[in-house]
């Protein structure tokens, strides 16, 4: 191959590289500047534009927040079962302060508009009065100051 033929072949390679770079730049421009509904067709498949990725990501965040809010609704404490039923969906959980001094809360489940008692939680006084908390040395924590952290 002569020098001229080599230069012509090299020129052809440069032209192909320039075409490829131009096509890639167009794809990158679509990817970066596309709107929230744009998908860019690439060699490895369809890729959402940056704006579309932001919209899709925000939708996922919103869905997650709604799920957490729905779960937190069951953590609510209401003054009475009537308010608890009004504030929860069917199958949702809610708590009501117990009228008993030995209990703290009563957990209910909303079963088609009726409050189904699930469990009762003891008060701190009830726990300490039964001396059921022990430290590693077998002493009851209720008999020690500051829950066993004092002297």
PDB file of C-alpha atoms in Angstrom:
ATOM      1  CA  UNK A   1       0.000   0.000   0.000  1.00  0.00           C
ATOM      2  CA  UNK A   2       1.339   3.430  -0.918  1.00  0.00           C
ATOM      3  CA  UNK A   3       1.334   6.432   1.334  1.00  0.00           C
ATOM      4  CA  UNK A   4      -1.580   7.931  -0.558  1.00  0.00           C
ATOM      5  CA  UNK A   5      -3.631   4.752  -0.251  1.00  0.00           C
ATOM      6  CA  UNK A   6      -2.801   4.582   3.456  1.00  0.00           C
ATOM      7  CA  UNK A   7      -3.918   8.174   3.933  1.00  0.00           C
ATOM      8  CA  UNK A   8      -7.146   7.523   2.021  1.00  0.00           C
ATOM      9  CA  UNK A   9      -7.883   4.449   4.165  1.00  0.00           C
ATOM     10  CA  UNK A  10      -7.107   6.443   7.298  1.00  0.00           C
ATOM     11  CA  UNK A  11      -9.366   9.246   6.066  1.00  0.00           C
ATOM     12  CA  UNK A  12     -12.197   6.727   5.647  1.00  0.00           C
ATOM     13  CA  UNK A  13     -11.655   5.497   9.202  1.00  0.00           C
ATOM     14  CA  UNK A  14     -11.727   9.077  10.483  1.00  0.00           C
ATOM     15  CA  UNK A  15     -14.983   9.725   8.628  1.00  0.00           C
ATOM     16  CA  UNK A  16     -16.564   6.605  10.192  1.00  0.00           C
ATOM     17  CA  UNK A  17     -15.343   7.660  13.640  1.00  0.00           C
ATOM     18  CA  UNK A  18     -16.750  11.160  13.124  1.00  0.00           C
ATOM     19  CA  UNK A  19     -20.146   9.725  12.084  1.00  0.00           C
ATOM     20  CA  UNK A  20     -20.170   7.440  15.111  1.00  0.00           C
ATOM     21  CA  UNK A  21     -19.218  10.309  17.437  1.00  0.00           C
ATOM     22  CA  UNK A  22     -21.934  12.506  15.929  1.00  0.00           C
ATOM     23  CA  UNK A  23     -24.552   9.774  16.408  1.00  0.00           C
ATOM     24  CA  UNK A  24     -23.390   9.212  19.996  1.00  0.00           C
ATOM     25  CA  UNK A  25     -23.536  12.941  20.705  1.00  0.00           C
ATOM     26  CA  UNK A  26     -27.135  13.039  19.425  1.00  0.00           C
ATOM     27  CA  UNK A  27     -28.075  10.128  21.709  1.00  0.00           C
ATOM     28  CA  UNK A  28     -26.378  11.824  24.654  1.00  0.00           C
ATOM     29  CA  UNK A  29     -28.214  15.063  23.876  1.00  0.00           C
ATOM     30  CA  UNK A  30     -31.553  13.180  23.851  1.00  0.00           C
ATOM     31  CA  UNK A  31     -30.649  11.429  27.109  1.00  0.00           C
ATOM     32  CA  UNK A  32     -29.638  14.646  28.898  1.00  0.00           C
ATOM     33  CA  UNK A  33     -32.183  17.057  27.399  1.00  0.00           C
ATOM     34  CA  UNK A  34     -35.175  14.781  26.793  1.00  0.00           C
ATOM     35  CA  UNK A  35     -38.426  15.533  28.578  1.00  0.00           C
ATOM     36  CA  UNK A  36     -40.158  13.481  31.269  1.00  0.00           C
ATOM     37  CA  UNK A  37     -41.719  11.136  28.716  1.00  0.00           C
ATOM     38  CA  UNK A  38     -38.650  10.495  26.541  1.00  0.00           C
ATOM     39  CA  UNK A  39     -37.011   7.103  26.133  1.00  0.00           C
ATOM     40  CA  UNK A  40     -33.747   7.003  24.175  1.00  0.00           C
ATOM     41  CA  UNK A  41     -33.141   3.945  22.000  1.00  0.00           C
ATOM     42  CA  UNK A  42     -29.556   2.749  22.472  1.00  0.00           C
ATOM     43  CA  UNK A  43     -27.603  -0.308  21.340  1.00  0.00           C
ATOM     44  CA  UNK A  44     -28.440  -2.001  24.637  1.00  0.00           C
ATOM     45  CA  UNK A  45     -32.123  -1.087  24.620  1.00  0.00           C
ATOM     46  CA  UNK A  46     -34.412   1.729  25.607  1.00  0.00           C
ATOM     47  CA  UNK A  47     -33.111   4.091  28.322  1.00  0.00           C
ATOM     48  CA  UNK A  48     -35.261   6.755  30.009  1.00  0.00           C
ATOM     49  CA  UNK A  49     -34.023  10.344  29.761  1.00  0.00           C
ATOM     50  CA  UNK A  50     -32.680  11.992  32.903  1.00  0.00           C
ATOM     51  CA  UNK A  51     -35.923  13.953  33.306  1.00  0.00           C
ATOM     52  CA  UNK A  52     -37.948  10.749  33.025  1.00  0.00           C
ATOM     53  CA  UNK A  53     -35.683   9.030  35.569  1.00  0.00           C
ATOM     54  CA  UNK A  54     -36.345  11.892  37.997  1.00  0.00           C
ATOM     55  CA  UNK A  55     -40.110  11.558  37.514  1.00  0.00           C
ATOM     56  CA  UNK A  56     -39.961   7.767  37.934  1.00  0.00           C
ATOM     57  CA  UNK A  57     -37.743   8.105  41.009  1.00  0.00           C
ATOM     58  CA  UNK A  58     -40.061  10.673  42.576  1.00  0.00           C
ATOM     59  CA  UNK A  59     -43.017   8.361  41.953  1.00  0.00           C
ATOM     60  CA  UNK A  60     -41.175   5.566  43.791  1.00  0.00           C
ATOM     61  CA  UNK A  61     -40.377   7.896  46.696  1.00  0.00           C
ATOM     62  CA  UNK A  62     -44.017   9.005  46.884  1.00  0.00           C
ATOM     63  CA  UNK A  63     -45.225   5.394  46.824  1.00  0.00           C
ATOM     64  CA  UNK A  64     -42.791   4.513  49.620  1.00  0.00           C
ATOM     65  CA  UNK A  65     -43.919   7.473  51.709  1.00  0.00           C
ATOM     66  CA  UNK A  66     -47.563   6.516  51.210  1.00  0.00           C
ATOM     67  CA  UNK A  67     -46.762   2.965  52.322  1.00  0.00           C
ATOM     68  CA  UNK A  68     -44.955   4.209  55.436  1.00  0.00           C
ATOM     69  CA  UNK A  69     -47.813   6.585  56.228  1.00  0.00           C
ATOM     70  CA  UNK A  70     -50.266   3.722  55.838  1.00  0.00           C
ATOM     71  CA  UNK A  71     -48.218   1.556  58.200  1.00  0.00           C
ATOM     72  CA  UNK A  72     -47.827   4.407  60.685  1.00  0.00           C
ATOM     73  CA  UNK A  73     -51.595   4.846  60.785  1.00  0.00           C
ATOM     74  CA  UNK A  74     -51.666   1.625  62.805  1.00  0.00           C
ATOM     75  CA  UNK A  75     -49.296   3.166  65.336  1.00  0.00           C
ATOM     76  CA  UNK A  76     -51.759   5.894  66.256  1.00  0.00           C
ATOM     77  CA  UNK A  77     -53.238   6.104  69.728  1.00  0.00           C
ATOM     78  CA  UNK A  78     -56.829   7.331  69.908  1.00  0.00           C
ATOM     79  CA  UNK A  79     -58.831   8.523  72.917  1.00  0.00           C
ATOM     80  CA  UNK A  80     -61.449   5.796  72.415  1.00  0.00           C
ATOM     81  CA  UNK A  81     -62.425   2.970  70.064  1.00  0.00           C
ATOM     82  CA  UNK A  82     -64.964   5.118  68.199  1.00  0.00           C
ATOM     83  CA  UNK A  83     -62.241   7.555  67.155  1.00  0.00           C
ATOM     84  CA  UNK A  84     -59.867   4.659  66.447  1.00  0.00           C
ATOM     85  CA  UNK A  85     -62.360   3.016  64.106  1.00  0.00           C
ATOM     86  CA  UNK A  86     -63.006   6.335  62.365  1.00  0.00           C
ATOM     87  CA  UNK A  87     -59.264   6.933  61.923  1.00  0.00           C
ATOM     88  CA  UNK A  88     -58.296   3.538  60.479  1.00  0.00           C
ATOM     89  CA  UNK A  89     -59.092   1.511  57.410  1.00  0.00           C
ATOM     90  CA  UNK A  90     -60.601  -1.959  57.520  1.00  0.00           C
ATOM     91  CA  UNK A  91     -57.985  -4.426  58.857  1.00  0.00           C
ATOM     92  CA  UNK A  92     -55.937  -1.498  60.251  1.00  0.00           C
ATOM     93  CA  UNK A  93     -54.639  -1.395  63.829  1.00  0.00           C
ATOM     94  CA  UNK A  94     -55.022   1.302  66.473  1.00  0.00           C
ATOM     95  CA  UNK A  95     -54.417   1.675  70.198  1.00  0.00           C
ATOM     96  CA  UNK A  96     -56.516   3.143  72.990  1.00  0.00           C
ATOM     97  CA  UNK A  97     -55.289   4.003  76.502  1.00  0.00           C
ATOM     98  CA  UNK A  98     -56.409   1.348  78.950  1.00  0.00           C
ATOM     99  CA  UNK A  99     -58.701   2.384  81.808  1.00  0.00           C
ATOM    100  CA  UNK A 100     -56.919  -0.168  84.052  1.00  0.00           C
ATOM    101  CA  UNK A 101     -53.983   1.127  86.118  1.00  0.00           C
ATOM    102  CA  UNK A 102     -52.098  -2.123  85.488  1.00  0.00           C
ATOM    103  CA  UNK A 103     -52.319  -1.614  81.718  1.00  0.00           C
ATOM    104  CA  UNK A 104     -50.903   1.004  79.386  1.00  0.00           C
ATOM    105  CA  UNK A 105     -52.603   0.469  76.005  1.00  0.00           C
ATOM    106  CA  UNK A 106     -55.112  -1.842  74.362  1.00  0.00           C
ATOM    107  CA  UNK A 107     -54.385  -2.756  70.731  1.00  0.00           C
ATOM    108  CA  UNK A 108     -57.402  -3.157  68.448  1.00  0.00           C
ATOM    109  CA  UNK A 109     -57.922  -4.147  64.826  1.00  0.00           C
ATOM    110  CA  UNK A 110     -60.633  -2.559  62.697  1.00  0.00           C
ATOM    111  CA  UNK A 111     -62.651  -5.546  61.468  1.00  0.00           C
ATOM    112  CA  UNK A 112     -65.301  -4.211  59.097  1.00  0.00           C
ATOM    113  CA  UNK A 113     -66.054  -1.278  61.394  1.00  0.00           C
ATOM    114  CA  UNK A 114     -65.901  -3.240  64.665  1.00  0.00           C
ATOM    115  CA  UNK A 115     -63.061  -2.936  67.200  1.00  0.00           C
ATOM    116  CA  UNK A 116     -61.533  -6.392  67.719  1.00  0.00           C
ATOM    117  CA  UNK A 117     -59.259  -6.462  70.772  1.00  0.00           C
ATOM    118  CA  UNK A 118     -55.879  -7.936  69.842  1.00  0.00           C
ATOM    119  CA  UNK A 119     -53.760  -7.542  73.000  1.00  0.00           C
ATOM    120  CA  UNK A 120     -53.183  -5.469  76.109  1.00  0.00           C
ATOM    121  CA  UNK A 121     -49.888  -3.917  77.134  1.00  0.00           C
ATOM    122  CA  UNK A 122     -48.905  -3.705  80.811  1.00  0.00           C
ATOM    123  CA  UNK A 123     -48.020  -0.415  82.488  1.00  0.00           C
ATOM    124  CA  UNK A 124     -44.559   0.207  83.935  1.00  0.00           C
ATOM    125  CA  UNK A 125     -46.011   0.035  87.458  1.00  0.00           C
ATOM    126  CA  UNK A 126     -47.458  -3.403  86.749  1.00  0.00           C
ATOM    127  CA  UNK A 127     -44.115  -4.648  85.479  1.00  0.00           C
ATOM    128  CA  UNK A 128     -42.144  -3.273  88.431  1.00  0.00           C
ATOM    129  CA  UNK A 129     -44.677  -4.506  90.988  1.00  0.00           C
ATOM    130  CA  UNK A 130     -44.200  -8.058  89.746  1.00  0.00           C
ATOM    131  CA  UNK A 131     -40.399  -7.837  89.979  1.00  0.00           C
ATOM    132  CA  UNK A 132     -39.938  -9.512  86.622  1.00  0.00           C
ATOM    133  CA  UNK A 133     -36.930  -7.504  85.467  1.00  0.00           C
ATOM    134  CA  UNK A 134     -33.591  -9.026  86.435  1.00  0.00           C
ATOM    135  CA  UNK A 135     -30.016  -7.968  85.921  1.00  0.00           C
ATOM    136  CA  UNK A 136     -27.204 -10.443  85.109  1.00  0.00           C
ATOM    137  CA  UNK A 137     -26.592 -10.992  88.842  1.00  0.00           C
ATOM    138  CA  UNK A 138     -30.161 -12.177  89.461  1.00  0.00           C
ATOM    139  CA  UNK A 139     -31.278  -9.051  91.318  1.00  0.00           C
ATOM    140  CA  UNK A 140     -34.609  -7.476  90.450  1.00  0.00           C
ATOM    141  CA  UNK A 141     -34.092  -4.178  88.711  1.00  0.00           C
ATOM    142  CA  UNK A 142     -37.241  -2.802  90.332  1.00  0.00           C
ATOM    143  CA  UNK A 143     -35.498  -2.971  93.719  1.00  0.00           C
ATOM    144  CA  UNK A 144     -32.488  -0.969  92.522  1.00  0.00           C
ATOM    145  CA  UNK A 145     -32.354   2.783  91.845  1.00  0.00           C
ATOM    146  CA  UNK A 146     -32.428   3.983  88.228  1.00  0.00           C
ATOM    147  CA  UNK A 147     -33.430   0.581  86.882  1.00  0.00           C
ATOM    148  CA  UNK A 148     -30.289  -1.069  88.160  1.00  0.00           C
ATOM    149  CA  UNK A 149     -27.798   1.538  87.001  1.00  0.00           C
ATOM    150  CA  UNK A 150     -27.342   3.166  90.415  1.00  0.00           C
ATOM    151  CA  UNK A 151     -25.572   1.911  93.515  1.00  0.00           C
TER     152      UNK A 151
END
